[in-house]
PDB file of N, CA and C in Angstrom:
ATOM      1  N   MET A   1      35.965  -6.467   1.411  1.00 56.00           N
ATOM      2  CA  MET A   1      34.756  -6.550   2.211  1.00 56.00           C
ATOM      3  C   MET A   1      33.747  -7.441   1.480  1.00 56.00           C
ATOM      4  N   PRO A   2      33.228  -8.452   2.186  1.00 69.00           N
ATOM      5  CA  PRO A   2      32.289  -9.363   1.524  1.00 69.00           C
ATOM      6  C   PRO A   2      30.969  -8.679   1.199  1.00 69.00           C
ATOM      7  N   LYS A   3      30.363  -9.118   0.104  1.00 89.00           N
ATOM      8  CA  LYS A   3      29.065  -8.569  -0.274  1.00 89.00           C
ATOM      9  C   LYS A   3      27.996  -9.176   0.614  1.00 89.00           C
ATOM     10  N   THR A   4      27.058  -8.318   1.049  1.00 91.00           N
ATOM     11  CA  THR A   4      25.989  -8.794   1.916  1.00 91.00           C
ATOM     12  C   THR A   4      24.639  -8.309   1.417  1.00 91.00           C
ATOM     13  N   GLU A   5      23.622  -9.047   1.773  1.00 89.00           N
ATOM     14  CA  GLU A   5      22.233  -8.671   1.528  1.00 89.00           C
ATOM     15  C   GLU A   5      21.630  -8.416   2.903  1.00 89.00           C
ATOM     16  N   LYS A   6      21.003  -7.251   3.077  1.00 93.00           N
ATOM     17  CA  LYS A   6      20.450  -6.881   4.381  1.00 93.00           C
ATOM     18  C   LYS A   6      18.944  -6.741   4.288  1.00 93.00           C
ATOM     19  N   LEU A   7      18.256  -7.235   5.309  1.00 92.00           N
ATOM     20  CA  LEU A   7      16.814  -7.102   5.414  1.00 92.00           C
ATOM     21  C   LEU A   7      16.491  -6.496   6.768  1.00 92.00           C
ATOM     22  N   ASP A   8      15.672  -5.461   6.767  1.00 94.00           N
ATOM     23  CA  ASP A   8      15.159  -4.875   8.000  1.00 94.00           C
ATOM     24  C   ASP A   8      13.694  -5.261   8.094  1.00 94.00           C
ATOM     25  N   LEU A   9      13.360  -6.012   9.133  1.00 93.00           N
ATOM     26  CA  LEU A   9      12.007  -6.517   9.299  1.00 93.00           C
ATOM     27  C   LEU A   9      11.396  -5.996  10.593  1.00 93.00           C
ATOM     28  N   MET A  10      10.074  -5.908  10.629  1.00 93.00           N
ATOM     29  CA  MET A  10       9.340  -5.613  11.850  1.00 93.00           C
ATOM     30  C   MET A  10       8.327  -6.747  11.982  1.00 93.00           C
ATOM     31  N   ILE A  11       8.566  -7.634  12.947  1.00 93.00           N
ATOM     32  CA  ILE A  11       7.731  -8.823  13.067  1.00 93.00           C
ATOM     33  C   ILE A  11       7.175  -8.961  14.473  1.00 93.00           C
ATOM     34  N   GLU A  12       6.138  -9.772  14.586  1.00 92.00           N
ATOM     35  CA  GLU A  12       5.615 -10.113  15.905  1.00 92.00           C
ATOM     36  C   GLU A  12       6.509 -11.210  16.469  1.00 92.00           C
ATOM     37  N   GLY A  13       6.925 -11.051  17.708  1.00 92.00           N
ATOM     38  CA  GLY A  13       7.844 -11.996  18.322  1.00 92.00           C
ATOM     39  C   GLY A  13       7.380 -13.431  18.229  1.00 92.00           C
ATOM     40  N   GLY A  14       8.236 -14.300  17.730  1.00 93.00           N
ATOM     41  CA  GLY A  14       7.944 -15.710  17.610  1.00 93.00           C
ATOM     42  C   GLY A  14       6.955 -16.066  16.524  1.00 93.00           C
ATOM     43  N   ASN A  15       6.589 -15.095  15.668  1.00 93.00           N
ATOM     44  CA  ASN A  15       5.546 -15.349  14.677  1.00 93.00           C
ATOM     45  C   ASN A  15       5.922 -14.829  13.287  1.00 93.00           C
ATOM     46  N   ALA A  16       7.195 -14.937  12.922  1.00 92.00           N
ATOM     47  CA  ALA A  16       7.618 -14.516  11.589  1.00 92.00           C
ATOM     48  C   ALA A  16       7.101 -15.522  10.565  1.00 92.00           C
ATOM     49  N   LYS A  17       6.734 -15.011   9.397  1.00 92.00           N
ATOM     50  CA  LYS A  17       6.237 -15.859   8.316  1.00 92.00           C
ATOM     51  C   LYS A  17       6.982 -15.496   7.029  1.00 92.00           C
ATOM     52  N   PRO A  18       7.198 -16.476   6.165  1.00 90.00           N
ATOM     53  CA  PRO A  18       7.886 -16.196   4.900  1.00 90.00           C
ATOM     54  C   PRO A  18       6.965 -15.457   3.936  1.00 90.00           C
ATOM     55  N   ASP A  19       7.067 -14.135   3.916  1.00 89.00           N
ATOM     56  CA  ASP A  19       6.228 -13.337   3.027  1.00 89.00           C
ATOM     57  C   ASP A  19       6.969 -13.030   1.723  1.00 89.00           C
ATOM     58  N   ALA A  20       6.311 -12.276   0.857  1.00 91.00           N
ATOM     59  CA  ALA A  20       6.877 -11.967  -0.459  1.00 91.00           C
ATOM     60  C   ALA A  20       8.180 -11.183  -0.353  1.00 91.00           C
ATOM     61  N   PHE A  21       8.276 -10.240   0.590  1.00 88.00           N
ATOM     62  CA  PHE A  21       9.486  -9.429   0.744  1.00 88.00           C
ATOM     63  C   PHE A  21      10.686 -10.318   1.059  1.00 88.00           C
ATOM     64  N   ILE A  22      10.514 -11.226   2.019  1.00 88.00           N
ATOM     65  CA  ILE A  22      11.607 -12.123   2.410  1.00 88.00           C
ATOM     66  C   ILE A  22      11.965 -13.055   1.253  1.00 88.00           C
ATOM     67  N   ALA A  23      10.963 -13.602   0.601  1.00 88.00           N
ATOM     68  CA  ALA A  23      11.202 -14.534  -0.508  1.00 88.00           C
ATOM     69  C   ALA A  23      11.931 -13.857  -1.665  1.00 88.00           C
ATOM     70  N   GLN A  24      11.570 -12.609  -1.982  1.00 89.00           N
ATOM     71  CA  GLN A  24      12.227 -11.892  -3.079  1.00 89.00           C
ATOM     72  C   GLN A  24      13.686 -11.601  -2.770  1.00 89.00           C
ATOM     73  N   LYS A  25      13.997 -11.350  -1.505  1.00 87.00           N
ATOM     74  CA  LYS A  25      15.377 -11.036  -1.139  1.00 87.00           C
ATOM     75  C   LYS A  25      16.241 -12.285  -0.990  1.00 87.00           C
ATOM     76  N   LEU A  26      15.701 -13.330  -0.345  1.00 87.00           N
ATOM     77  CA  LEU A  26      16.509 -14.504  -0.031  1.00 87.00           C
ATOM     78  C   LEU A  26      16.407 -15.621  -1.058  1.00 87.00           C
ATOM     79  N   GLY A  27      15.308 -15.689  -1.802  1.00 88.00           N
ATOM     80  CA  GLY A  27      15.128 -16.745  -2.792  1.00 88.00           C
ATOM     81  C   GLY A  27      16.243 -16.821  -3.817  1.00 88.00           C
ATOM     82  N   PRO A  28      16.626 -15.698  -4.440  1.00 89.00           N
ATOM     83  CA  PRO A  28      17.707 -15.751  -5.440  1.00 89.00           C
ATOM     84  C   PRO A  28      19.061 -16.168  -4.863  1.00 89.00           C
ATOM     85  N   LEU A  29      19.218 -16.072  -3.534  1.00 87.00           N
ATOM     86  CA  LEU A  29      20.485 -16.464  -2.904  1.00 87.00           C
ATOM     87  C   LEU A  29      20.538 -17.963  -2.631  1.00 87.00           C
ATOM     88  N   LYS A  30      19.438 -18.667  -2.952  1.00 88.00           N
ATOM     89  CA  LYS A  30      19.337 -20.111  -2.770  1.00 88.00           C
ATOM     90  C   LYS A  30      19.571 -20.527  -1.317  1.00 88.00           C
ATOM     91  N   LEU A  31      18.915 -19.801  -0.413  1.00 89.00           N
ATOM     92  CA  LEU A  31      18.983 -20.115   1.011  1.00 89.00           C
ATOM     93  C   LEU A  31      17.713 -20.843   1.427  1.00 89.00           C
ATOM     94  N   ASN A  32      17.789 -21.588   2.511  1.00 91.00           N
ATOM     95  CA  ASN A  32      16.629 -22.261   3.058  1.00 91.00           C
ATOM     96  C   ASN A  32      15.835 -21.234   3.870  1.00 91.00           C
ATOM     97  N   ILE A  33      14.806 -20.672   3.253  1.00 92.00           N
ATOM     98  CA  ILE A  33      14.034 -19.602   3.883  1.00 92.00           C
ATOM     99  C   ILE A  33      13.327 -20.114   5.138  1.00 92.00           C
ATOM    100  N   ALA A  34      12.804 -21.332   5.098  1.00 93.00           N
ATOM    101  CA  ALA A  34      12.115 -21.895   6.263  1.00 93.00           C
ATOM    102  C   ALA A  34      13.053 -22.000   7.458  1.00 93.00           C
ATOM    103  N   ASP A  35      14.311 -22.342   7.214  1.00 94.00           N
ATOM    104  CA  ASP A  35      15.292 -22.449   8.293  1.00 94.00           C
ATOM    105  C   ASP A  35      15.583 -21.068   8.897  1.00 94.00           C
ATOM    106  N   ILE A  36      15.689 -20.058   8.053  1.00 94.00           N
ATOM    107  CA  ILE A  36      15.947 -18.701   8.549  1.00 94.00           C
ATOM    108  C   ILE A  36      14.756 -18.195   9.354  1.00 94.00           C
ATOM    109  N   ILE A  37      13.526 -18.449   8.880  1.00 95.00           N
ATOM    110  CA  ILE A  37      12.326 -18.041   9.617  1.00 95.00           C
ATOM    111  C   ILE A  37      12.278 -18.738  10.974  1.00 95.00           C
ATOM    112  N   LYS A  38      12.638 -20.021  11.011  1.00 96.00           N
ATOM    113  CA  LYS A  38      12.655 -20.757  12.287  1.00 96.00           C
ATOM    114  C   LYS A  38      13.654 -20.137  13.254  1.00 96.00           C
ATOM    115  N   LYS A  39      14.833 -19.764  12.759  1.00 95.00           N
ATOM    116  CA  LYS A  39      15.845 -19.133  13.617  1.00 95.00           C
ATOM    117  C   LYS A  39      15.349 -17.789  14.143  1.00 95.00           C
ATOM    118  N   ILE A  40      14.682 -17.007  13.288  1.00 95.00           N
ATOM    119  CA  ILE A  40      14.121 -15.725  13.728  1.00 95.00           C
ATOM    120  C   ILE A  40      13.077 -15.964  14.813  1.00 95.00           C
ATOM    121  N   ASN A  41      12.183 -16.926  14.603  1.00 95.00           N
ATOM    122  CA  ASN A  41      11.143 -17.217  15.590  1.00 95.00           C
ATOM    123  C   ASN A  41      11.734 -17.711  16.904  1.00 95.00           C
ATOM    124  N   ASP A  42      12.787 -18.518  16.842  1.00 96.00           N
ATOM    125  CA  ASP A  42      13.445 -18.986  18.063  1.00 96.00           C
ATOM    126  C   ASP A  42      14.054 -17.824  18.848  1.00 96.00           C
ATOM    127  N   LYS A  43      14.695 -16.900  18.125  1.00 95.00           N
ATOM    128  CA  LYS A  43      15.352 -15.764  18.789  1.00 95.00           C
ATOM    129  C   LYS A  43      14.357 -14.742  19.328  1.00 95.00           C
ATOM    130  N   THR A  44      13.150 -14.684  18.759  1.00 94.00           N
ATOM    131  CA  THR A  44      12.177 -13.661  19.165  1.00 94.00           C
ATOM    132  C   THR A  44      11.041 -14.216  20.009  1.00 94.00           C
ATOM    133  N   ALA A  45      11.105 -15.487  20.370  1.00 94.00           N
ATOM    134  CA  ALA A  45      10.009 -16.135  21.106  1.00 94.00           C
ATOM    135  C   ALA A  45       9.699 -15.429  22.433  1.00 94.00           C
ATOM    136  N   SER A  46      10.682 -14.846  23.076  1.00 93.00           N
ATOM    137  CA  SER A  46      10.442 -14.184  24.366  1.00 93.00           C
ATOM    138  C   SER A  46       9.682 -12.863  24.213  1.00 93.00           C
ATOM    139  N   PHE A  47       9.514 -12.379  22.987  1.00 92.00           N
ATOM    140  CA  PHE A  47       8.781 -11.135  22.730  1.00 92.00           C
ATOM    141  C   PHE A  47       7.391 -11.421  22.156  1.00 92.00           C
ATOM    142  N   LYS A  48       6.830 -12.570  22.460  1.00 91.00           N
ATOM    143  CA  LYS A  48       5.538 -12.982  21.904  1.00 91.00           C
ATOM    144  C   LYS A  48       4.490 -11.895  22.099  1.00 91.00           C
ATOM    145  N   GLY A  49       3.784 -11.559  21.021  1.00 88.00           N
ATOM    146  CA  GLY A  49       2.725 -10.564  21.072  1.00 88.00           C
ATOM    147  C   GLY A  49       3.187  -9.130  20.851  1.00 88.00           C
ATOM    148  N   MET A  50       4.492  -8.902  20.762  1.00 92.00           N
ATOM    149  CA  MET A  50       5.027  -7.549  20.544  1.00 92.00           C
ATOM    150  C   MET A  50       5.695  -7.483  19.184  1.00 92.00           C
ATOM    151  N   LYS A  51       5.564  -6.345  18.514  1.00 93.00           N
ATOM    152  CA  LYS A  51       6.277  -6.102  17.255  1.00 93.00           C
ATOM    153  C   LYS A  51       7.703  -5.683  17.598  1.00 93.00           C
ATOM    154  N   ILE A  52       8.671  -6.339  16.989  1.00 94.00           N
ATOM    155  CA  ILE A  52      10.069  -6.016  17.259  1.00 94.00           C
ATOM    156  C   ILE A  52      10.854  -5.933  15.949  1.00 94.00           C
ATOM    157  N   PRO A  53      11.880  -5.074  15.928  1.00 95.00           N
ATOM    158  CA  PRO A  53      12.723  -4.980  14.730  1.00 95.00           C
ATOM    159  C   PRO A  53      13.742  -6.121  14.690  1.00 95.00           C
ATOM    160  N   VAL A  54      13.909  -6.679  13.514  1.00 96.00           N
ATOM    161  CA  VAL A  54      14.884  -7.750  13.296  1.00 96.00           C
ATOM    162  C   VAL A  54      15.691  -7.392  12.059  1.00 96.00           C
ATOM    163  N   LYS A  55      17.007  -7.490  12.170  1.00 96.00           N
ATOM    164  CA  LYS A  55      17.889  -7.257  11.026  1.00 96.00           C
ATOM    165  C   LYS A  55      18.520  -8.591  10.647  1.00 96.00           C
ATOM    166  N   VAL A  56      18.388  -8.930   9.372  1.00 95.00           N
ATOM    167  CA  VAL A  56      18.970 -10.158   8.843  1.00 95.00           C
ATOM    168  C   VAL A  56      20.037  -9.745   7.841  1.00 95.00           C
ATOM    169  N   GLU A  57      21.238 -10.266   8.030  1.00 95.00           N
ATOM    170  CA  GLU A  57      22.344  -9.956   7.136  1.00 95.00           C
ATOM    171  C   GLU A  57      22.907 -11.275   6.603  1.00 95.00           C
ATOM    172  N   VAL A  58      22.976 -11.382   5.282  1.00 93.00           N
ATOM    173  CA  VAL A  58      23.443 -12.610   4.635  1.00 93.00           C
ATOM    174  C   VAL A  58      24.702 -12.305   3.848  1.00 93.00           C
ATOM    175  N   ASN A  59      25.763 -13.045   4.123  1.00 93.00           N
ATOM    176  CA  ASN A  59      26.978 -12.955   3.327  1.00 93.00           C
ATOM    177  C   ASN A  59      26.713 -13.731   2.039  1.00 93.00           C
ATOM    178  N   ILE A  60      26.715 -13.044   0.912  1.00 90.00           N
ATOM    179  CA  ILE A  60      26.344 -13.644  -0.362  1.00 90.00           C
ATOM    180  C   ILE A  60      27.323 -14.749  -0.778  1.00 90.00           C
ATOM    181  N   VAL A  61      28.579 -14.607  -0.417  1.00 90.00           N
ATOM    182  CA  VAL A  61      29.582 -15.585  -0.830  1.00 90.00           C
ATOM    183  C   VAL A  61      29.526 -16.848   0.036  1.00 90.00           C
ATOM    184  N   SER A  62      29.577 -16.685   1.355  1.00 91.00           N
ATOM    185  CA  SER A  62      29.635 -17.848   2.248  1.00 91.00           C
ATOM    186  C   SER A  62      28.255 -18.350   2.668  1.00 91.00           C
ATOM    187  N   LYS A  63      27.194 -17.581   2.367  1.00 90.00           N
ATOM    188  CA  LYS A  63      25.810 -17.914   2.733  1.00 90.00           C
ATOM    189  C   LYS A  63      25.601 -17.912   4.249  1.00 90.00           C
ATOM    190  N   GLU A  64      26.510 -17.263   4.981  1.00 93.00           N
ATOM    191  CA  GLU A  64      26.374 -17.147   6.435  1.00 93.00           C
ATOM    192  C   GLU A  64      25.289 -16.115   6.749  1.00 93.00           C
ATOM    193  N   VAL A  65      24.411 -16.456   7.703  1.00 94.00           N
ATOM    194  CA  VAL A  65      23.290 -15.597   8.062  1.00 94.00           C
ATOM    195  C   VAL A  65      23.485 -15.088   9.482  1.00 94.00           C
ATOM    196  N   ASN A  66      23.345 -13.778   9.665  1.00 96.00           N
ATOM    197  CA  ASN A  66      23.429 -13.162  10.983  1.00 96.00           C
ATOM    198  C   ASN A  66      22.081 -12.510  11.283  1.00 96.00           C
ATOM    199  N   ILE A  67      21.476 -12.877  12.408  1.00 96.00           N
ATOM    200  CA  ILE A  67      20.172 -12.347  12.795  1.00 96.00           C
ATOM    201  C   ILE A  67      20.356 -11.522  14.057  1.00 96.00           C
ATOM    202  N   ASP A  68      19.979 -10.242  13.976  1.00 96.00           N
ATOM    203  CA  ASP A  68      20.108  -9.321  15.109  1.00 96.00           C
ATOM    204  C   ASP A  68      18.714  -8.865  15.520  1.00 96.00           C
ATOM    205  N   VAL A  69      18.349  -9.145  16.768  1.00 95.00           N
ATOM    206  CA  VAL A  69      17.034  -8.781  17.283  1.00 95.00           C
ATOM    207  C   VAL A  69      17.167  -7.492  18.081  1.00 95.00           C
ATOM    208  N   GLY A  70      16.335  -6.494  17.723  1.00 93.00           N
ATOM    209  CA  GLY A  70      16.349  -5.226  18.432  1.00 93.00           C
ATOM    210  C   GLY A  70      15.414  -5.256  19.630  1.00 93.00           C
ATOM    211  N   THR A  71      15.171  -4.095  20.189  1.00 90.00           N
ATOM    212  CA  THR A  71      14.236  -3.988  21.313  1.00 90.00           C
ATOM    213  C   THR A  71      12.926  -3.432  20.801  1.00 90.00           C
ATOM    214  N   PRO A  72      11.817  -3.854  21.413  1.00 85.00           N
ATOM    215  CA  PRO A  72      10.515  -3.360  20.951  1.00 85.00           C
ATOM    216  C   PRO A  72      10.416  -1.844  21.095  1.00 85.00           C
ATOM    217  N   PRO A  73       9.865  -1.161  20.079  1.00 82.00           N
ATOM    218  CA  PRO A  73       9.697   0.296  20.195  1.00 82.00           C
ATOM    219  C   PRO A  73       8.595   0.621  21.187  1.00 82.00           C
ATOM    220  N   THR A  74       8.700   1.766  21.819  1.00 76.00           N
ATOM    221  CA  THR A  74       7.660   2.188  22.740  1.00 76.00           C
ATOM    222  C   THR A  74       6.647   3.031  21.975  1.00 76.00           C
ATOM    223  N   THR A  75       5.396   2.911  22.359  1.00 62.00           N
ATOM    224  CA  THR A  75       4.356   3.679  21.661  1.00 62.00           C
ATOM    225  C   THR A  75       3.702   4.666  22.588  1.00 62.00           C
TER     226      THR A  75
END
């Protein structure tokens, strides 16, 4: 089973920013953080103005990134 790094984020749709948490997790993996943030924003653009859960999973060996967008929680 390949080793993975997982991040659970709660972001505003289409407005993810590279914060310290993301940088600390992805920086040592030598990934293009700006590219990952752009992909997250593209996938969440339809949820503009709503906080939504996003799961980012990175295969440490192949550097493949999987972004899973959840549904907005109800309040």
